[in-house]
PDB file of C-alpha atoms in Angstrom:
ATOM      1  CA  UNK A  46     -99.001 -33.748  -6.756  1.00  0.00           C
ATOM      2  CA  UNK A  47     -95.579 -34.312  -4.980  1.00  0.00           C
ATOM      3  CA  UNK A  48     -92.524 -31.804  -5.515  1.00  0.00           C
ATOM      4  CA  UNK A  49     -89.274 -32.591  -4.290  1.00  0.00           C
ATOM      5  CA  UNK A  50     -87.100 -29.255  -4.923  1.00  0.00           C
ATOM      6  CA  UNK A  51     -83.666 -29.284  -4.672  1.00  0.00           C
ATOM      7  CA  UNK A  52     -83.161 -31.774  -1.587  1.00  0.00           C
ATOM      8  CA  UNK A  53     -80.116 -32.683  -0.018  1.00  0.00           C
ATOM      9  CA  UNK A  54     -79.563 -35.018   3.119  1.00  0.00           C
ATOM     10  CA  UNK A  55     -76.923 -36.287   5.080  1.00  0.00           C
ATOM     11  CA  UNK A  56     -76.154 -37.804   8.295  1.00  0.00           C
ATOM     12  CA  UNK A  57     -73.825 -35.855  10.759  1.00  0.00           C
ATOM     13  CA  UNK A  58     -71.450 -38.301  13.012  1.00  0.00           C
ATOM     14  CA  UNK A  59     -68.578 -37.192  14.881  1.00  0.00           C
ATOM     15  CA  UNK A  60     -66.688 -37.245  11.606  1.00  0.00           C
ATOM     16  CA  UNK A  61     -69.345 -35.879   9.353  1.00  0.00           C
ATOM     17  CA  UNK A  62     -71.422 -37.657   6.223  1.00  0.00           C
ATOM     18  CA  UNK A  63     -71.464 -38.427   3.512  1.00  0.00           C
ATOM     19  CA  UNK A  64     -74.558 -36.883   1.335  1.00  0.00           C
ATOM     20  CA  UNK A  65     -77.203 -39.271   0.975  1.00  0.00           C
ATOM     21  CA  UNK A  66     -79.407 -37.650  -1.205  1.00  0.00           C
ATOM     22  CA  UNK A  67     -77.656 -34.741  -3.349  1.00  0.00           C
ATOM     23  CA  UNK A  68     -79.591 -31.785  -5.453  1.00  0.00           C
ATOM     24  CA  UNK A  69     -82.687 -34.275  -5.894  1.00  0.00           C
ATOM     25  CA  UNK A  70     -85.583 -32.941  -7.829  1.00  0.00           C
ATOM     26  CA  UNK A  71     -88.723 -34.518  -9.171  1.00  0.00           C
ATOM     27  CA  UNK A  72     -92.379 -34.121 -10.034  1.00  0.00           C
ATOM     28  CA  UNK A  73     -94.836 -37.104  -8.616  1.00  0.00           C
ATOM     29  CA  UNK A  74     -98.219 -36.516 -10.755  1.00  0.00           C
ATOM     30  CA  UNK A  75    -101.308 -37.008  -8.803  1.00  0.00           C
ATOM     31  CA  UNK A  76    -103.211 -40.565  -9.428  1.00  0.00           C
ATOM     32  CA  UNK A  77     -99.323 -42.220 -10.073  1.00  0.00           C
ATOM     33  CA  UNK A  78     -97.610 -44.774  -8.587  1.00  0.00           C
ATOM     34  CA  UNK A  79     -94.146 -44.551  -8.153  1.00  0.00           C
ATOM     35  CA  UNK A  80     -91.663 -47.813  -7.081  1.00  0.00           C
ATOM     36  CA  UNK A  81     -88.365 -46.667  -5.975  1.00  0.00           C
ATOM     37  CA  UNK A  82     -84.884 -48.697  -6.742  1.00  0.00           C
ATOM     38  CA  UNK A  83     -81.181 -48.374  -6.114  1.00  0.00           C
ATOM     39  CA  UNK A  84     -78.924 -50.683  -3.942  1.00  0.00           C
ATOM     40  CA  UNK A  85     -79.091 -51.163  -0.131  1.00  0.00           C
ATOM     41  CA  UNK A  86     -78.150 -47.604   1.203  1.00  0.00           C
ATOM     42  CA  UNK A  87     -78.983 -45.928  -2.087  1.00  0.00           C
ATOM     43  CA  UNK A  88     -81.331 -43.313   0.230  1.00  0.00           C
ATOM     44  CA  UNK A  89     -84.460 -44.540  -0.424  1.00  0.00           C
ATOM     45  CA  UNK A  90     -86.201 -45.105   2.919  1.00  0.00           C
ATOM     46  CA  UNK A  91     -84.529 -41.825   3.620  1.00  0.00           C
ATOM     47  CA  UNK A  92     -86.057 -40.336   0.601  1.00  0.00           C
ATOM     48  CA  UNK A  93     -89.544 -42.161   1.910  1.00  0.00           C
ATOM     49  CA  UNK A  94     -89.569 -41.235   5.373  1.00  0.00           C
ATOM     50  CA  UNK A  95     -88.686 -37.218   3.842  1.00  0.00           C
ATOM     51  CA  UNK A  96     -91.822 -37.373   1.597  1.00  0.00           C
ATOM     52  CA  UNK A  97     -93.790 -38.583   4.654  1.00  0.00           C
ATOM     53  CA  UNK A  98     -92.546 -35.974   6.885  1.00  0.00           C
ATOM     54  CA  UNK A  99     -90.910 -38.412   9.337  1.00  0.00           C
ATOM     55  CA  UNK A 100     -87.684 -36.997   8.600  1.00  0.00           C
ATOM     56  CA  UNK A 101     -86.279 -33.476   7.383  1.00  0.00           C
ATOM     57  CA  UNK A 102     -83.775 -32.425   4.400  1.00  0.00           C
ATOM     58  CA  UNK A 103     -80.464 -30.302   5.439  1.00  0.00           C
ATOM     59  CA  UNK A 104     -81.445 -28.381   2.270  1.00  0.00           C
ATOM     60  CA  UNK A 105     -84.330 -28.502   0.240  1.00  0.00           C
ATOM     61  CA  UNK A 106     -87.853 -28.664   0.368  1.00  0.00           C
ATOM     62  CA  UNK A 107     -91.386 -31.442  -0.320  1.00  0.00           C
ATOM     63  CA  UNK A 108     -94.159 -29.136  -1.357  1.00  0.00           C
ATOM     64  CA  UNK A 109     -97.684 -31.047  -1.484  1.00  0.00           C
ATOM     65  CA  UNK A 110    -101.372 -31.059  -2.092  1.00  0.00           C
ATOM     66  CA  UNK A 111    -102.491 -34.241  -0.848  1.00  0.00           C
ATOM     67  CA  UNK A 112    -103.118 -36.587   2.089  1.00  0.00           C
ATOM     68  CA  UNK A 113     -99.432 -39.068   2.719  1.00  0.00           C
ATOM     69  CA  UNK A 114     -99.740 -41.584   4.591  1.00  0.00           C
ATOM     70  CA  UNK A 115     -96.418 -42.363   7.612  1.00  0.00           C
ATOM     71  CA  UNK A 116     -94.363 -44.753   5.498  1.00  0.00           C
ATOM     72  CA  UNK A 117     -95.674 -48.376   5.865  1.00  0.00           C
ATOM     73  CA  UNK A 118     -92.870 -50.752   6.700  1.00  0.00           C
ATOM     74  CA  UNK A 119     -91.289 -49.017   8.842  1.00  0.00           C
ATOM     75  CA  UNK A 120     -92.617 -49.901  12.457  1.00  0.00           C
ATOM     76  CA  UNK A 121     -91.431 -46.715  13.737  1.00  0.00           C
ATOM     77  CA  UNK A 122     -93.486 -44.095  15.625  1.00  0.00           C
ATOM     78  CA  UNK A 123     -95.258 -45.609  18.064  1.00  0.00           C
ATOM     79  CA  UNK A 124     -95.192 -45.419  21.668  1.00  0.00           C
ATOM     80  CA  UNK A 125     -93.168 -47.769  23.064  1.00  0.00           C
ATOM     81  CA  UNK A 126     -94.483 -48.300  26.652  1.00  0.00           C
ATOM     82  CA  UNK A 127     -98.258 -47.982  25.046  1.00  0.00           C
ATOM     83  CA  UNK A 128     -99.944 -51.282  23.905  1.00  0.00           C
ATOM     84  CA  UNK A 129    -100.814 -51.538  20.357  1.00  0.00           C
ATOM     85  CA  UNK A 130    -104.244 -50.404  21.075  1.00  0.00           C
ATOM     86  CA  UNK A 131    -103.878 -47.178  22.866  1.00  0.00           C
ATOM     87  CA  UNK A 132    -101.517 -46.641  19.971  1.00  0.00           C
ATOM     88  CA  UNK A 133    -104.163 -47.152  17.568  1.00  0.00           C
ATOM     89  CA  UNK A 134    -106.722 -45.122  19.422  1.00  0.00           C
ATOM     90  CA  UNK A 135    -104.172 -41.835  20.122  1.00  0.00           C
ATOM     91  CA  UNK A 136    -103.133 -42.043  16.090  1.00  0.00           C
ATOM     92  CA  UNK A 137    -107.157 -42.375  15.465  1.00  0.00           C
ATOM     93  CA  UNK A 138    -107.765 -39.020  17.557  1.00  0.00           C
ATOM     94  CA  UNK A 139    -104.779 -37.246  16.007  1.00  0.00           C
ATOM     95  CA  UNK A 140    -106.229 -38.395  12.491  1.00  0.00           C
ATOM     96  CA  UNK A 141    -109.467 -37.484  13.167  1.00  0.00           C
ATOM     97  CA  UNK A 142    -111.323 -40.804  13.605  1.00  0.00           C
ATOM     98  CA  UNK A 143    -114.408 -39.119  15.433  1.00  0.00           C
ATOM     99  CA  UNK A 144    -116.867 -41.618  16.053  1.00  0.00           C
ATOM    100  CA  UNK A 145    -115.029 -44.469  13.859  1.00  0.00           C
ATOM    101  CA  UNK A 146    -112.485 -45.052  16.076  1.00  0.00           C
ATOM    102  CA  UNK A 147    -113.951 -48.174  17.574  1.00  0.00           C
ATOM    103  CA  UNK A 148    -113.872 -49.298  13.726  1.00  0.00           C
ATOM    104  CA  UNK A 149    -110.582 -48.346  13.450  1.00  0.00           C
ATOM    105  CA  UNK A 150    -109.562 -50.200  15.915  1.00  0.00           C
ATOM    106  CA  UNK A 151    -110.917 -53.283  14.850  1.00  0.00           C
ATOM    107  CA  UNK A 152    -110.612 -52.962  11.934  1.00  0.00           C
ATOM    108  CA  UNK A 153    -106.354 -52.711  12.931  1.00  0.00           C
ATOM    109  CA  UNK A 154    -106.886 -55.630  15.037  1.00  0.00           C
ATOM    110  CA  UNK A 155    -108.236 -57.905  12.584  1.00  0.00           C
ATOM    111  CA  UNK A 156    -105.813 -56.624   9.772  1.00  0.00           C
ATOM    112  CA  UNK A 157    -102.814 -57.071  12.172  1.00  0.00           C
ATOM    113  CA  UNK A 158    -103.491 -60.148  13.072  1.00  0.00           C
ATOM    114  CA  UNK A 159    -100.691 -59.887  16.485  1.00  0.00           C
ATOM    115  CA  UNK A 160    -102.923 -61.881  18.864  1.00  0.00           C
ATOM    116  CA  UNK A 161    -102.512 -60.646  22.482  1.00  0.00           C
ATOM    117  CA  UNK A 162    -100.268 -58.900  21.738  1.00  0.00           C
ATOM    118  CA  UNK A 163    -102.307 -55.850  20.626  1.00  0.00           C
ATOM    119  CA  UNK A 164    -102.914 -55.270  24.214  1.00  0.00           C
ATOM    120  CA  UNK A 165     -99.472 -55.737  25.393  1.00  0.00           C
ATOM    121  CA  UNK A 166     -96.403 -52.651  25.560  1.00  0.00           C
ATOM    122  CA  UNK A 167     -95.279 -52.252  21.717  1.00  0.00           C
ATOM    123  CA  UNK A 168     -91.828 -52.347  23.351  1.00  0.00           C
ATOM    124  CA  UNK A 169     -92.366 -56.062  23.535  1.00  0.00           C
ATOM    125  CA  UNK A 170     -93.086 -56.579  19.861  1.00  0.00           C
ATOM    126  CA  UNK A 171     -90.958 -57.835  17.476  1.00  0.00           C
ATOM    127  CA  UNK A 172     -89.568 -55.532  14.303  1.00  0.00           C
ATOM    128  CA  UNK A 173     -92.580 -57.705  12.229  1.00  0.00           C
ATOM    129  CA  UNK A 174     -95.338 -57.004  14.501  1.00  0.00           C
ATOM    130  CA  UNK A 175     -94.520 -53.425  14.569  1.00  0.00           C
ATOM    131  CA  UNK A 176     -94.900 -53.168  10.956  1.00  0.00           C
ATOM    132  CA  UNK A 177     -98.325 -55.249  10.797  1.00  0.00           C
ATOM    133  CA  UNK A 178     -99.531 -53.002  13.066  1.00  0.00           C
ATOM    134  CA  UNK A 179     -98.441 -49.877  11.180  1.00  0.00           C
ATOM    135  CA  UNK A 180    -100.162 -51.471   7.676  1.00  0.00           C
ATOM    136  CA  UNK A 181    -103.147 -51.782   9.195  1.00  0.00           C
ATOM    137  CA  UNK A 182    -102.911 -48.022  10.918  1.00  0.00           C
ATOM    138  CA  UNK A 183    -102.102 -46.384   7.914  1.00  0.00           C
ATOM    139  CA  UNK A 184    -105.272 -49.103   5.897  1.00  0.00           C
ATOM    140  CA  UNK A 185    -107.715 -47.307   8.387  1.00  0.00           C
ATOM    141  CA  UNK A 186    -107.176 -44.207   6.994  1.00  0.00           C
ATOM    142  CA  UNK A 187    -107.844 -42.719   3.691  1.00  0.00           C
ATOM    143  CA  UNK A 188    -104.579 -41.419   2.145  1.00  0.00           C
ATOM    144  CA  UNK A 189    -104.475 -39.713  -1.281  1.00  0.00           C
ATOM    145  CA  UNK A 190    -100.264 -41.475  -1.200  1.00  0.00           C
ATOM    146  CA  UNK A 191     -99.693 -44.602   0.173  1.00  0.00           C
ATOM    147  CA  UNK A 192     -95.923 -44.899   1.037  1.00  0.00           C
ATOM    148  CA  UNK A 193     -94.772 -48.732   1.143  1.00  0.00           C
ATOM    149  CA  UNK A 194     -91.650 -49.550   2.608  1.00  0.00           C
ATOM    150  CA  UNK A 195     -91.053 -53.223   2.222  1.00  0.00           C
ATOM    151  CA  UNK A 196     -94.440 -53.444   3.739  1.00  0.00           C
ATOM    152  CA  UNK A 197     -95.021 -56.255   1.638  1.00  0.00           C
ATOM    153  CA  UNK A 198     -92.339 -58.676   2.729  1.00  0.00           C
ATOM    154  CA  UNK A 199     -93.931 -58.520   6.030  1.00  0.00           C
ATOM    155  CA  UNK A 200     -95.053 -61.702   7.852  1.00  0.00           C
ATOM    156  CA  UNK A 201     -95.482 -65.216   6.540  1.00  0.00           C
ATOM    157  CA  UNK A 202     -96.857 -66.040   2.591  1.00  0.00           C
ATOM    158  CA  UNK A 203    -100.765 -65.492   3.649  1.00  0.00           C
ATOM    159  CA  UNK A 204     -99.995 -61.976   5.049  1.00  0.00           C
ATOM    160  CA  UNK A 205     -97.703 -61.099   2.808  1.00  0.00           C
ATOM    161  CA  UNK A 206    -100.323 -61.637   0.052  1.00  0.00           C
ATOM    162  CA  UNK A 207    -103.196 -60.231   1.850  1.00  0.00           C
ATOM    163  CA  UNK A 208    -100.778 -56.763   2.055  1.00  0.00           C
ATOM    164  CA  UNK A 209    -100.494 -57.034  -2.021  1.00  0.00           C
ATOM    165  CA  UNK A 210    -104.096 -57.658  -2.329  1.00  0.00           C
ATOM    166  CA  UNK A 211    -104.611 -54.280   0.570  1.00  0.00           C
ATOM    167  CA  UNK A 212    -102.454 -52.425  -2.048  1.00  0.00           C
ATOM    168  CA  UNK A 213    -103.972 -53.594  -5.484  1.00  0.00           C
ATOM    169  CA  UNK A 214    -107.831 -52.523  -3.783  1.00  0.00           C
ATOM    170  CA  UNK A 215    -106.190 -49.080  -3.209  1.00  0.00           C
ATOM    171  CA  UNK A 216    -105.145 -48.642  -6.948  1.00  0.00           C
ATOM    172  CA  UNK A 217    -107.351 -46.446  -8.908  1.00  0.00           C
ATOM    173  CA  UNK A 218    -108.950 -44.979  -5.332  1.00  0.00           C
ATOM    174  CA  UNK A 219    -105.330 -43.590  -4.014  1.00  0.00           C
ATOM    175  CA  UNK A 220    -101.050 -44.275  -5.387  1.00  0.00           C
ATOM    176  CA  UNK A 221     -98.298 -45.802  -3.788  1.00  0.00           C
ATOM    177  CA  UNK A 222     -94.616 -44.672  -3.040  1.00  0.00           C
ATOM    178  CA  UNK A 223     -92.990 -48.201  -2.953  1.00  0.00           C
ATOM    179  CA  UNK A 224     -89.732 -49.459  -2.049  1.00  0.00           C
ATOM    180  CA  UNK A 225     -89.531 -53.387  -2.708  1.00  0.00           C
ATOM    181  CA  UNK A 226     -87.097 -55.552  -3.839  1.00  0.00           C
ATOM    182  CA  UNK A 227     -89.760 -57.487  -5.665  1.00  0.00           C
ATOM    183  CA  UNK A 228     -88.932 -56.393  -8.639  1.00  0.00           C
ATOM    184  CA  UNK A 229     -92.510 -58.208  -9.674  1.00  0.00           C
ATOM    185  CA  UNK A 230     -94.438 -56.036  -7.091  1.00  0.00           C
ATOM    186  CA  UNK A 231     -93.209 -52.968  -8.252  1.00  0.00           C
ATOM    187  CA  UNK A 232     -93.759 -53.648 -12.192  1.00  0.00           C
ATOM    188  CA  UNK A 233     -97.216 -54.852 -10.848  1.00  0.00           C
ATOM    189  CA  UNK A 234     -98.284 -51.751  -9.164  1.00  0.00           C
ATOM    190  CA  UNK A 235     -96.368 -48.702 -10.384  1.00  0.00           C
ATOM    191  CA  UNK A 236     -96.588 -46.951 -13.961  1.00  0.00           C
ATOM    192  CA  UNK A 237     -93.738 -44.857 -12.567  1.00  0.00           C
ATOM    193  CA  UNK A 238     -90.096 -45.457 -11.901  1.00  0.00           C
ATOM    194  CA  UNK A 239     -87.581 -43.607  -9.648  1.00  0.00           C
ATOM    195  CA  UNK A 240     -83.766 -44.713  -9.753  1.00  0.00           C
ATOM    196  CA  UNK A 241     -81.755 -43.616  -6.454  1.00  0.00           C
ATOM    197  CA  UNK A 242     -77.862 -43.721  -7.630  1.00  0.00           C
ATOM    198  CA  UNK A 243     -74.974 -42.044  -5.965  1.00  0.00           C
ATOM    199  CA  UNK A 244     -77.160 -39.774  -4.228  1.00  0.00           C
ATOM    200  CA  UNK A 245     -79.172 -38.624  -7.569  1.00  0.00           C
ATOM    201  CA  UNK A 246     -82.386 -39.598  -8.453  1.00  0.00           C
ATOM    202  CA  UNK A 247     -83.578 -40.221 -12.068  1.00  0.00           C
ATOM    203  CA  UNK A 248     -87.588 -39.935 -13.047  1.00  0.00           C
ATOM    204  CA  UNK A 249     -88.554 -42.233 -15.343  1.00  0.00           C
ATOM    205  CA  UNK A 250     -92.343 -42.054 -16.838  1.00  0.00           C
ATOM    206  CA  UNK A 251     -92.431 -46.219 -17.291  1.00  0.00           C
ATOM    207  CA  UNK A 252     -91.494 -48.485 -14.418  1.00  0.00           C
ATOM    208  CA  UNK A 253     -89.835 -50.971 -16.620  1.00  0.00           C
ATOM    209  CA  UNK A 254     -87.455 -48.792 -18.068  1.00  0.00           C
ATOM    210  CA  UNK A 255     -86.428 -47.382 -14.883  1.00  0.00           C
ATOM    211  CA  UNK A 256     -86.248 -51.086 -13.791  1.00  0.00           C
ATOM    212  CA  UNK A 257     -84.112 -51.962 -17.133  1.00  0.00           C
ATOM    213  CA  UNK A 258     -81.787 -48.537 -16.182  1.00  0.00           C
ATOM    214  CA  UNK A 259     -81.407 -50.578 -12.272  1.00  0.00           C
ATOM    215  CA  UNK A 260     -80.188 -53.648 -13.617  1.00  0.00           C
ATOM    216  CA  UNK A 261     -77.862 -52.710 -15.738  1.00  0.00           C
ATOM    217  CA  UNK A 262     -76.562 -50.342 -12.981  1.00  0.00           C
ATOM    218  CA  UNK A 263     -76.038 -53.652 -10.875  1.00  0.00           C
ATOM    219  CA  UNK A 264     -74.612 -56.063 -13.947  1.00  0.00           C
ATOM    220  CA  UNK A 265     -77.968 -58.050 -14.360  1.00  0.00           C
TER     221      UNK A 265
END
């Protein structure tokens, strides 16, 4: 179980912020999948990156019982002047890979799918290849909560479907935290729905209602 209490966050600039996420409060159920919507900005990468501990509220607090994954999508966290592989292998130590960390890191490799590149500086990969590279990290591992965001739209059409098909084996095993804008992908693979609007977020129990609420938010 996931429980958001309360959360606020906003990002300080030299004239303040705005509130990106204001009084938010909600109840993830273990074994449920969750896809998040709102418009571009709405907060929910924020929101994602929160939940996976990435980031930290200004008020507020994410109380859990279970194994989250980084967020999936994202790219972020590695070390840039490391290659892919020593990336792999120093994430595979900190996770406790043991003796599978040879696996793991083939088992990256082959997921992937950068080429040379796995042994050259992450610094030199592009946005994309940071993000196949994270998928496959977070694939090695197993995480009660999977968060996904836009990992899906990574890549060409064969990877992106290979990343659906990663997610659908993972159903009934682990859940997924998803941000997508395929709408499809998230009716697909979430009973849940979570609607980020003006900084509040609204639970619903079905996905397609909370995907109805969206649209008619947006005039569709």
């Amino acid at each position: 179980m996931i429980e958001v209490c309360n959360l606020y966050k906003r990002y300080h600039g030299p004239f303040g912020g705005d509130w990106v996420l204001k009084d938010v409060n909600f109840t993830i159920p273990d074994n449920v999948s969750v896809g998040l919507l709102g418009r571009n900005g709405a907060g929910k990468s924020t929101l994602l990156r929160i939940i996976g501990g990435m980031d930290t509220p200004d008020k507020g607090s994410v109380r859990h019982n279970c194994r989250i994954s980084w967020p999936i999508g994202l790219g972020g966290g590695f070390q840039g002047s490391m290659t892919g592989r020593q990336n792999v292998k120093f994430v595979a130590r900190i996770q406790g890979g043991g003796d599978r960390i040879p696996e793991i890191i083939e088992q990256v490799q082959a997921f992937a799918e950068i080429g040379k590149a796995f042994d050259q500086p992450v610094k030199t990969y592009s946005s994309g290849m940071r993000s196949r590279l994270a998928f496959g990290l977070s694939l090695a591992f197993n995480f009660d909560v999977y968060l996904s965001d836009e990992a899906t739209a990574v890549g060409d059409a064969a990877f992106r479907e290979k990343a659906k098909k990663a997610f659908q084996d993972r159903v009934g095993q682990a859940s997924i935290i998803m941000v997508s804008h395929q709408i499809g992908m998230l009716r697909d693979m979430c009973q849940a729905g979570l609607w980020i609007n003006n900084g509040s977020a609204i639970w619903f129990d079905d996905i397609k209602e909370a995907i109805k609420s969206y649209h008619e938010s947006i005039g569709k």
